Structure formats: structure tokens, C-alpha cells
PDB file of C-alpha atoms in Angstrom:
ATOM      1  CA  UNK S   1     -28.821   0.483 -37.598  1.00  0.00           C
ATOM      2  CA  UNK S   2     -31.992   1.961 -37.965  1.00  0.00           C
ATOM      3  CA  UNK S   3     -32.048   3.846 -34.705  1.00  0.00           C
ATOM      4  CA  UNK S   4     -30.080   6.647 -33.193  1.00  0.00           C
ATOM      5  CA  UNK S   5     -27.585   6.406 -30.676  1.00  0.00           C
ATOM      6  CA  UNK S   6     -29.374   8.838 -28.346  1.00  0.00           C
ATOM      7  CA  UNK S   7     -32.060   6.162 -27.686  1.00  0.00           C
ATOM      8  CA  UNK S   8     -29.875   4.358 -25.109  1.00  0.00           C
ATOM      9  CA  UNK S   9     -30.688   5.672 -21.909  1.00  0.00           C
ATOM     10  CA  UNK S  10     -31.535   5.209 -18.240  1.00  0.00           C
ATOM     11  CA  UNK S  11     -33.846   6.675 -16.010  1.00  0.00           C
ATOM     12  CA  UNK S  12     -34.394   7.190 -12.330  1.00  0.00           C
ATOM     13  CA  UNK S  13     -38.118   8.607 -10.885  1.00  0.00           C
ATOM     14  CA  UNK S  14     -40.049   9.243  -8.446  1.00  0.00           C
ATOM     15  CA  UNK S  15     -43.050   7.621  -8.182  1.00  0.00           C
ATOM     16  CA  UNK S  16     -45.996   9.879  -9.510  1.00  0.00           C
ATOM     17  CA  UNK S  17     -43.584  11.817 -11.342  1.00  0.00           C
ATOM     18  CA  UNK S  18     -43.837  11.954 -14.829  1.00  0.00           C
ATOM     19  CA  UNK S  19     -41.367  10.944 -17.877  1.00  0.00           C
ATOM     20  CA  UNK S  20     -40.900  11.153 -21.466  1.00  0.00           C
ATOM     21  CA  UNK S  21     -38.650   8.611 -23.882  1.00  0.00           C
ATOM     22  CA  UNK S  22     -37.310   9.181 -26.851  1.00  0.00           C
ATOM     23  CA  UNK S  23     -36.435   7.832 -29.976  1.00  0.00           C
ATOM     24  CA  UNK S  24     -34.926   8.902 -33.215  1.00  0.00           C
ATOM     25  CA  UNK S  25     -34.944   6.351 -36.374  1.00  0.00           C
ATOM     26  CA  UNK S  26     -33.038   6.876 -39.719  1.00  0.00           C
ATOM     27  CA  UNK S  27     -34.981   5.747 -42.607  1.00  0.00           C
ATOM     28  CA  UNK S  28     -38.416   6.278 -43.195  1.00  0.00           C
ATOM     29  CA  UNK S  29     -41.309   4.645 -41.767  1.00  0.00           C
ATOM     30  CA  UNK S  30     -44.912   4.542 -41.240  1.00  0.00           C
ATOM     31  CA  UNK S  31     -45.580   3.648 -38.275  1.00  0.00           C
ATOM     32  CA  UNK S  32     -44.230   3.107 -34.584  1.00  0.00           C
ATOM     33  CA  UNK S  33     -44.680   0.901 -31.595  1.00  0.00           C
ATOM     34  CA  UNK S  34     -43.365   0.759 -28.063  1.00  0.00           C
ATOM     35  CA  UNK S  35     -42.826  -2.184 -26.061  1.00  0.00           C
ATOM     36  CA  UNK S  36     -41.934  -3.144 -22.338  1.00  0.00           C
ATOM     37  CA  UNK S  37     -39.808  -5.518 -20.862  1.00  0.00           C
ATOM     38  CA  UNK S  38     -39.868  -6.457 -17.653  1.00  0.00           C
ATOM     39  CA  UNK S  39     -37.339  -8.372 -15.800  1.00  0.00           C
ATOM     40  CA  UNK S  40     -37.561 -12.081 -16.620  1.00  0.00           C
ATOM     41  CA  UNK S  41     -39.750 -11.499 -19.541  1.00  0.00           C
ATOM     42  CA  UNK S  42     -40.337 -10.838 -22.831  1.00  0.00           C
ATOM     43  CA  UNK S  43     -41.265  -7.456 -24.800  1.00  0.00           C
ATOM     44  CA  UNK S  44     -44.622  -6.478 -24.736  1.00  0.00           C
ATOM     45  CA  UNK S  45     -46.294  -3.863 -26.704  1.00  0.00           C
ATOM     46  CA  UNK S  46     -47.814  -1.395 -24.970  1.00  0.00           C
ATOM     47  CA  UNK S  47     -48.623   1.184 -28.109  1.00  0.00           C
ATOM     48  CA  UNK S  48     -48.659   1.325 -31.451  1.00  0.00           C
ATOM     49  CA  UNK S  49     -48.331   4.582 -33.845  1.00  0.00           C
ATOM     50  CA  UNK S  50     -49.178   5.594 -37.155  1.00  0.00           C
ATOM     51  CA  UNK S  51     -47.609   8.921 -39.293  1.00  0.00           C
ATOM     52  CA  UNK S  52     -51.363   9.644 -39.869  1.00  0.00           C
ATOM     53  CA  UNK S  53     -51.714   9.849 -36.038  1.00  0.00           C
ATOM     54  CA  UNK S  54     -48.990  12.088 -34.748  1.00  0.00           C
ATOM     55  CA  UNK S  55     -50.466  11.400 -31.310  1.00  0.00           C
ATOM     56  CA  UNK S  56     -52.046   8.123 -29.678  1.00  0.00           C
ATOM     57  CA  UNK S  57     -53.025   7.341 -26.159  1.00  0.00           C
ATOM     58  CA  UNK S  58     -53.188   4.654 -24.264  1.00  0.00           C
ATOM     59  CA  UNK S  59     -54.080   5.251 -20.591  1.00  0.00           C
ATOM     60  CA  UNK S  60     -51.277   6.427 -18.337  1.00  0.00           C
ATOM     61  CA  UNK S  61     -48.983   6.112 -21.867  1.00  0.00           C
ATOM     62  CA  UNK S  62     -49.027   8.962 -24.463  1.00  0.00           C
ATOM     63  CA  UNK S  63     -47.239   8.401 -27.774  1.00  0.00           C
ATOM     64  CA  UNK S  64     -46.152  10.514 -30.695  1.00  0.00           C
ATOM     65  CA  UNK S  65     -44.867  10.408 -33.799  1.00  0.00           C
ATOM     66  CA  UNK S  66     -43.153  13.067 -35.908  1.00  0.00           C
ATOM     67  CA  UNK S  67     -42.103  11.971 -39.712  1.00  0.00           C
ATOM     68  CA  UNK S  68     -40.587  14.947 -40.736  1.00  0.00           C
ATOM     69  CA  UNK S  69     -37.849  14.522 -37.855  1.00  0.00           C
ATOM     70  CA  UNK S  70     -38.013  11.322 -37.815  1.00  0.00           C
ATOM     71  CA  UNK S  71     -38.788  10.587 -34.111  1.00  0.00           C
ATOM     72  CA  UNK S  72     -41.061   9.484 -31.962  1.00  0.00           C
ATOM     73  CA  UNK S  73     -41.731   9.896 -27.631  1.00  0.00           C
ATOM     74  CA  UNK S  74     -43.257   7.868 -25.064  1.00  0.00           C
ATOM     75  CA  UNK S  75     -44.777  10.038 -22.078  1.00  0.00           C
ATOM     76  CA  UNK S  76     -45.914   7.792 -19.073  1.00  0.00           C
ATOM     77  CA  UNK S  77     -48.124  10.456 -16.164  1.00  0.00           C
ATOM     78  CA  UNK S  78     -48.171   9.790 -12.839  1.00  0.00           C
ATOM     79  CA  UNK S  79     -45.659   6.753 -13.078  1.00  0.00           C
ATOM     80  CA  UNK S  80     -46.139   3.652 -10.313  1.00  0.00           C
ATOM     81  CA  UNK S  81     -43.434   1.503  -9.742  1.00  0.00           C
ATOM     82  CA  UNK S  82     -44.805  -1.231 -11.602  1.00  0.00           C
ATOM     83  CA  UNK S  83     -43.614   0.633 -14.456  1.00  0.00           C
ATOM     84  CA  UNK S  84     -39.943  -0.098 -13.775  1.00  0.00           C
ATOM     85  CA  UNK S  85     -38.896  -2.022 -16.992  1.00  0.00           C
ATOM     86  CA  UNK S  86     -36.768  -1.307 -20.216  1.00  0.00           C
ATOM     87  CA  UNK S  87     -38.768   0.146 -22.715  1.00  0.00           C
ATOM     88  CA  UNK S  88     -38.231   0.084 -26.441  1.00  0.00           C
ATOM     89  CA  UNK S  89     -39.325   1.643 -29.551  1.00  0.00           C
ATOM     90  CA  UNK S  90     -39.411  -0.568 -33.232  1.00  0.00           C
ATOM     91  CA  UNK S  91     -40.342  -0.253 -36.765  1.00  0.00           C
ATOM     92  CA  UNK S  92     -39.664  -2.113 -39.682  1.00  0.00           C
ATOM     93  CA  UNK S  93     -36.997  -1.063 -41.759  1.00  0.00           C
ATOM     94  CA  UNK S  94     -38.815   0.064 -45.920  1.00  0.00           C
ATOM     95  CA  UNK S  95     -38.308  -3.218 -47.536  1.00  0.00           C
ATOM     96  CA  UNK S  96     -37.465  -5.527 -44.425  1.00  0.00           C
ATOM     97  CA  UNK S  97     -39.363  -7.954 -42.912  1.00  0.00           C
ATOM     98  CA  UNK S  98     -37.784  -7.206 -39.577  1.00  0.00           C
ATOM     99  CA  UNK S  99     -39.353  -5.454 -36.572  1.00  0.00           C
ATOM    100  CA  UNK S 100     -35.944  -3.371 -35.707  1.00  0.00           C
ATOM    101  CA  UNK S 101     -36.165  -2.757 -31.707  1.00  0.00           C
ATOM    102  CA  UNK S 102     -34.331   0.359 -30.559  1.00  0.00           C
ATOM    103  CA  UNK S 103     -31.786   0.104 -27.438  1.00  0.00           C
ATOM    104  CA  UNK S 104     -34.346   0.623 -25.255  1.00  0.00           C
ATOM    105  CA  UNK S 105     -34.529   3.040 -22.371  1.00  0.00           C
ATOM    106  CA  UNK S 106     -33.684   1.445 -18.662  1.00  0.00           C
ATOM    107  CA  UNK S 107     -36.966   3.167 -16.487  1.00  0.00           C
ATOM    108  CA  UNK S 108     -36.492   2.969 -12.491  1.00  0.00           C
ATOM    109  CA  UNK S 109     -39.645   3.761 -10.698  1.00  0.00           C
ATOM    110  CA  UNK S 110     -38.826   4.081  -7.023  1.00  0.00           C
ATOM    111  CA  UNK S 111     -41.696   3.972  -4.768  1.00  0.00           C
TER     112      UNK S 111
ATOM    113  CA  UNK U   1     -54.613 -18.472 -24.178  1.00  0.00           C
ATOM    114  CA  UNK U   2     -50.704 -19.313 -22.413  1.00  0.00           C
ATOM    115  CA  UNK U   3     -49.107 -16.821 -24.426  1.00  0.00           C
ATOM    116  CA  UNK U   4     -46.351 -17.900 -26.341  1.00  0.00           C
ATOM    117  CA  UNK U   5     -44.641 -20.660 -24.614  1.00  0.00           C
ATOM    118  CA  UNK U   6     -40.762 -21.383 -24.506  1.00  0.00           C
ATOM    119  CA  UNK U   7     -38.857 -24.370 -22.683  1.00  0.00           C
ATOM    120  CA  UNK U   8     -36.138 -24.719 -21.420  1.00  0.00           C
ATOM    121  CA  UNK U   9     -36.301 -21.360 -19.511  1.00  0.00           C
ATOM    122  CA  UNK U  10     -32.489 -21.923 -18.528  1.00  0.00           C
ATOM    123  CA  UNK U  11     -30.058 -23.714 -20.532  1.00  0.00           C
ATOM    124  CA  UNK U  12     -26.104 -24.061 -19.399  1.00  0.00           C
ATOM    125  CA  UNK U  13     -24.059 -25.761 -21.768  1.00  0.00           C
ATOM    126  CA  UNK U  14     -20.610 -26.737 -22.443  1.00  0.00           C
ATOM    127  CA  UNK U  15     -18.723 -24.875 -25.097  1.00  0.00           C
ATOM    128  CA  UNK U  16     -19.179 -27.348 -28.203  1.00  0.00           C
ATOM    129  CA  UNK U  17     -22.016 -28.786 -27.339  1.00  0.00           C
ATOM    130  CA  UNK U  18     -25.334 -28.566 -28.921  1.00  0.00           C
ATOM    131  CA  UNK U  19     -28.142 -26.709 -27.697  1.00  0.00           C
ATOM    132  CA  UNK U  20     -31.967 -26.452 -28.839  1.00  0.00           C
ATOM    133  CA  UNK U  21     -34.459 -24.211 -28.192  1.00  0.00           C
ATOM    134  CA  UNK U  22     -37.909 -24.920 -28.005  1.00  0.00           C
ATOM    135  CA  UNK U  23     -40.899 -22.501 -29.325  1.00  0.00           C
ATOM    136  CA  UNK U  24     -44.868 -22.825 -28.741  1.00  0.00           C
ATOM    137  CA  UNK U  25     -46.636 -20.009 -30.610  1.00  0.00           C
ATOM    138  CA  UNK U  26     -49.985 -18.677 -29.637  1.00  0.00           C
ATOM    139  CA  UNK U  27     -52.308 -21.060 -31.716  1.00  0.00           C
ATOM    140  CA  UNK U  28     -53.573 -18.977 -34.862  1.00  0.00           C
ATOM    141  CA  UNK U  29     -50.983 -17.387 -35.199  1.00  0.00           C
ATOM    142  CA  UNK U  30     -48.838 -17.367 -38.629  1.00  0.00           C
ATOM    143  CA  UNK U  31     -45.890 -15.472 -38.603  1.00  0.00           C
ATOM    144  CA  UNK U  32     -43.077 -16.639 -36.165  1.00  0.00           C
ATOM    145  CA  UNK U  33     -40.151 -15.196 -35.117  1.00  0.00           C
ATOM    146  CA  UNK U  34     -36.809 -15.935 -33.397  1.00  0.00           C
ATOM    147  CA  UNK U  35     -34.730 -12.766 -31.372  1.00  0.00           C
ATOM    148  CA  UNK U  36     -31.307 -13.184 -29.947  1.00  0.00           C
ATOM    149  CA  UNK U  37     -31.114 -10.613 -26.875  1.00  0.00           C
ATOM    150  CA  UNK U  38     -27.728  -9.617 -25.117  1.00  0.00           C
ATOM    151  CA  UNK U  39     -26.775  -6.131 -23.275  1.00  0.00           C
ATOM    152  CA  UNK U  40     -24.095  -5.433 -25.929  1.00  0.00           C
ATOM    153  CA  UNK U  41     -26.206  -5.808 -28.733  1.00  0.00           C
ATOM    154  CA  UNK U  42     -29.603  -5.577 -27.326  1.00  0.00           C
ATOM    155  CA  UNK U  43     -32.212  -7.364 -29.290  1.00  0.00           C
ATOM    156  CA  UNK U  44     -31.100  -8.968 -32.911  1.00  0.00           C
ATOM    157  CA  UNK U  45     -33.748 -10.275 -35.752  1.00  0.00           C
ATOM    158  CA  UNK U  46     -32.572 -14.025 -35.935  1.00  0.00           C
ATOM    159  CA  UNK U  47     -34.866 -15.417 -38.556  1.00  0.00           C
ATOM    160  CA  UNK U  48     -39.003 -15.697 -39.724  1.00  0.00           C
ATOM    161  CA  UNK U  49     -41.430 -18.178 -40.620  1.00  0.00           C
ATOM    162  CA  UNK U  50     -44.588 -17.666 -42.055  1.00  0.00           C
ATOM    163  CA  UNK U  51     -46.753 -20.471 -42.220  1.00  0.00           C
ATOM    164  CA  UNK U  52     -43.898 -22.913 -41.353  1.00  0.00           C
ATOM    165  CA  UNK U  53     -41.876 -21.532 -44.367  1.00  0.00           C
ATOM    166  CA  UNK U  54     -38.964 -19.810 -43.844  1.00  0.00           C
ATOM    167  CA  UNK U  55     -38.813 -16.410 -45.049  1.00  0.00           C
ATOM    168  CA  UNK U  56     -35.857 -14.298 -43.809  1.00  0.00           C
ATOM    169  CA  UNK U  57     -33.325 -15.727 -42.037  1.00  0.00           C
ATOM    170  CA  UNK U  58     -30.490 -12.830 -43.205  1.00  0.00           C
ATOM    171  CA  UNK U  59     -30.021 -12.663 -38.994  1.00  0.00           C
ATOM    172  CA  UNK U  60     -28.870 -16.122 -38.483  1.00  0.00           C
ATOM    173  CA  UNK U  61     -25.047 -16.843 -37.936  1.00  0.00           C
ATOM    174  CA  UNK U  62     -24.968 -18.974 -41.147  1.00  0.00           C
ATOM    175  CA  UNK U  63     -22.272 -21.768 -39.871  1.00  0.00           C
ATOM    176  CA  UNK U  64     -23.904 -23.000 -36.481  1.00  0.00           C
ATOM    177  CA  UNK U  65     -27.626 -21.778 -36.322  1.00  0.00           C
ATOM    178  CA  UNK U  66     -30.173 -23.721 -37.783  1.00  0.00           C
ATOM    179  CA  UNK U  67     -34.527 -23.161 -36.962  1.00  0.00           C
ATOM    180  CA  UNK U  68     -37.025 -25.053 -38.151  1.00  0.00           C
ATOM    181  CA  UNK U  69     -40.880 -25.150 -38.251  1.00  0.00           C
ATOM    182  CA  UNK U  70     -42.019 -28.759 -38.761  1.00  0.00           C
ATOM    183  CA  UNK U  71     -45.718 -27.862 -37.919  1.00  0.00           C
ATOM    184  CA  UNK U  72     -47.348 -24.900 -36.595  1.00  0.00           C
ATOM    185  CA  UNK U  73     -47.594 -25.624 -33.044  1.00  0.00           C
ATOM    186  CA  UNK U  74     -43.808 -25.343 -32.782  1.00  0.00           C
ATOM    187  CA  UNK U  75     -40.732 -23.746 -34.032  1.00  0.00           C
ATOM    188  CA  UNK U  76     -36.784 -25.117 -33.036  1.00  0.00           C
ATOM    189  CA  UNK U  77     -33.676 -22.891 -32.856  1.00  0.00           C
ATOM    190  CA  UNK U  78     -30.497 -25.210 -32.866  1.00  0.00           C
ATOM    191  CA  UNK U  79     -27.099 -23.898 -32.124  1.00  0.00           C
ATOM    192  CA  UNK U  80     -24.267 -26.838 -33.106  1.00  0.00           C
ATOM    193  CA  UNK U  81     -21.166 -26.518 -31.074  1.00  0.00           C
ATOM    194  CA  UNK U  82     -21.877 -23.643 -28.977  1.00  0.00           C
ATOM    195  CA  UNK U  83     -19.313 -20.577 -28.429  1.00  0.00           C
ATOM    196  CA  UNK U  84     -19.563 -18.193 -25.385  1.00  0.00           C
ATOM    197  CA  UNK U  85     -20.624 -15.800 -27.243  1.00  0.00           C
ATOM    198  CA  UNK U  86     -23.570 -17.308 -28.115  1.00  0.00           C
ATOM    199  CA  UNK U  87     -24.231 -16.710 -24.350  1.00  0.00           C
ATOM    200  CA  UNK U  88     -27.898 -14.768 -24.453  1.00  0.00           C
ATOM    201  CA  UNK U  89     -31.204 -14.544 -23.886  1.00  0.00           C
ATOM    202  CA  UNK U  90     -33.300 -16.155 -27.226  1.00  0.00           C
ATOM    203  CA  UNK U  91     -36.766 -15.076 -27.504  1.00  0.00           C
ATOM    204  CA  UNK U  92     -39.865 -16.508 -29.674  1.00  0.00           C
ATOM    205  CA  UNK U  93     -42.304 -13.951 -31.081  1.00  0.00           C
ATOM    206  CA  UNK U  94     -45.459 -14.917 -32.843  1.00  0.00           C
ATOM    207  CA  UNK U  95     -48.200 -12.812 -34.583  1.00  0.00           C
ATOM    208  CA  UNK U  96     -51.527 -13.152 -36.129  1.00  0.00           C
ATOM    209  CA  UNK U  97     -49.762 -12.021 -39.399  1.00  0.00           C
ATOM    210  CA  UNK U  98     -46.611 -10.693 -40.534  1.00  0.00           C
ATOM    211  CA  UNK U  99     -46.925  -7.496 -43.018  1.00  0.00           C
ATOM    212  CA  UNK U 100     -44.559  -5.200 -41.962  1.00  0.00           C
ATOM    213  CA  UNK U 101     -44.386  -3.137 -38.582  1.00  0.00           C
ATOM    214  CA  UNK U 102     -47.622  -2.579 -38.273  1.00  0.00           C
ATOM    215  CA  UNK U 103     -48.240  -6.015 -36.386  1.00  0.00           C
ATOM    216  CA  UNK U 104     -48.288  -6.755 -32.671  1.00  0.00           C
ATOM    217  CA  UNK U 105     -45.369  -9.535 -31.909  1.00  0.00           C
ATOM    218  CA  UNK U 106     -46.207 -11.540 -29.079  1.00  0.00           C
ATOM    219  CA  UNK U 107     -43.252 -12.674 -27.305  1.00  0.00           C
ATOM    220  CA  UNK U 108     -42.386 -15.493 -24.760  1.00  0.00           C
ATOM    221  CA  UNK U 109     -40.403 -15.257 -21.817  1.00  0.00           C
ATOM    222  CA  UNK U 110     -37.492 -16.589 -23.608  1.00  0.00           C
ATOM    223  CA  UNK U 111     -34.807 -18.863 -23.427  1.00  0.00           C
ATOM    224  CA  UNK U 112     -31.781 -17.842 -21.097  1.00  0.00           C
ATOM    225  CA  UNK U 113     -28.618 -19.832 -22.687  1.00  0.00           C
ATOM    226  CA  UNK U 114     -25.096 -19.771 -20.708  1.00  0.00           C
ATOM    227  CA  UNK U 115     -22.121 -21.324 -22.391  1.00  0.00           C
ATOM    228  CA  UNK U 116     -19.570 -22.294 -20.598  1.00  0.00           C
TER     229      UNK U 116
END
């Protein structure tokens, strides 16, 4: 797999609290995105990351990537329940044509 | 623009029998792609087309999955003689182009299969 086991997770907030997500990958890429799936529908992305980058935001979304640890975080401030979804990190694997999706992390936003 | 556009949205079939998916992609788009999405396993790389051709298809169970592109307004996944286990969720992606991870996929709502 190209992701780390820690990326399976679930959350439970607040709303207006403020989170973080994680994910750890194995081999090396270039670039990052995060996506968000809501019930009854499919991924969407909601950032996307370059190593040249480190940081990107988006918003209410802040997104980082670090190479040299090979990981990469998505912060969401002030957090609405809307935002109650499973989000997932994914990069291509060097020499794949695949976009390899993480386990994604299970976000509860309760009002 | 409809977004990328999947039918059925449910399908229950009897183990053995055939089932086929249905994709729309976003029109313009070249690169299309098929996920297979299940809480154990979370979401799989089935198989890519770019510009109707197949290109990678190293995801597909190579005995009872078939997908085809006949044109570019839709793609097919077929699954001959259906297990449980091929009980899941199938999503359609489609993007502008395909060069690696540093394109946006576009996904439908997907395809909710239940073999019985």
C-alpha cells in the first residue's frame, strides 16, 4: 500500500472547533490532494498540494505537505456540520497511473 | 455541466448473474476511470481509459470483470456471474487529462451493487 496504517481514523467535534488529519505515504511523491465524501456520494477534491508548496489554503481548509517525512495534514477552522464526511488523502504511486486514495478519516461534526 | 453521471444508482442481483454498470463522463473529458469502494478495503483502482483506450487495468479481477469504452460519452463495467463479494459501491471518475496525480478526478455518485 502506499499509505500508512495510521491514516484510518475517526473523529468526533464540536461544531466551531477545529481539527487536523493526517496522512503518512511510503514512496515518494510530488504532490498531494484531499478529497471528501459525503454520504451517498462520490469523492470530491477539496485541495490539491505540491512539494514546492509545503502549505496551500483553501478557505476554511489548510493543507501541508512535508517530503522529507513523507506526510501530509488537512486542518479544517471553525468546522460546521456540513463538514461531516470521510475525508481522504491520494497520490499517485512513481511510475503508476493510479490515484492511490488513503483510508480516509471518518469526520463527525455535531452541531 | 451534470457532473459525471452513473445509472443504475442501486443494483441487487442474484449470485451468478450478470451485472453492468453504466458511466457518463463529464463531456471533454479524456481520461476515465473505474473505483471499486467497500469498508474493508476502502477505495480500489479498477481500471483506466484514456481516450477510449484502455490503459491500466492491473486492478481488475481478471476472470469476471470486463469495462469497455465504445465512445466517449460512456464507459461499461461488466461483472459475469456475480459473487458476494463483489458486493460494493463502484464509482466512475473522469478528468480533463490523466498525467499522474496532479489531476482533479471528478467522480459520480456511484453505483451501489448488492449480491445476493
Amino acid at each position: 500500500s502506499q499509505w500508512g496504517e495510521e491514516n484510518l481514523q475517526a473523529l468526533s467535534i464540536q461544531e466551531g472547533e477545529d481539527v487536523t488529519m493526517n496522512c503518512s505515504y511510503k514512496t515518494y511523491t510530488t504532490v498531494v490532494q484531499w478529497y471528501r465524501q459525503k454520504s451517498g456520494k462520490g469523492p470530491a477534491q477539496l485541495i490539491l498540494i505540491r512539494s514546492n508548496e509545503r502549505e496551500k489554503r483553501s478557505g476554511r481548509l489548510r493543507a501541508t505537505l512535508d517530503t522529507s517525512s513523507q506526510s501530509s495534514s488537512l486542518s479544517i477552522t471553525g468546522t460546521l456540520a456540513t463538514d461531516t464526511a470521510v475525508y481522504f488523502c491520494a497520490t499517485d504511486s512513481s511510475g503508476s497511473w493510479q490515484l492511490i486514495f488513503g483510508s480516509g478519516t471518518q469526520l463527525t461534526v455535531m452541531p | 455541466n451534470a457532473g459525471v453521471i452513473q445509472t443504475p444508482r442501486h443494483k441487487v442481483t442474484g449470485k451468478g448473474q450478470e451485472a453492468t454498470l453504466w458511466c457518463e463522463p463529464i463531456s471533454g473529458h479524456s481520461a476515465v476511470f473505474w473505483y471499486r469502494q467497500t469498508i474493508v478495503q476502502g477505495l480500489e483502482f479498477l481500471t483506466y481509459f484514456r481516450n477510449q483506450a484502455p490503459i491500466d487495468d492491473s486492478g481488475m479481477p481478471k476472470e469476471r470483470f470486463s469495462a469497455q469504452m465504445p465512445n466517449q460519452s460512456h464507459s461499461t463495467l461488466k461483472i459475469q456471474s456475480t459473487q458476494p463479494q463483489d458486493s460494493a459501491v463502484y464509482l466512475c471518475a473522469s478528468s480533463l487529462a490523466w498525467g499522474g496525480g496532479a489531476e482533479t478526478l471528478y467522480f459520480g455518485s456511484g453505483t451501489r451493487l448488492t449480491v445476493l
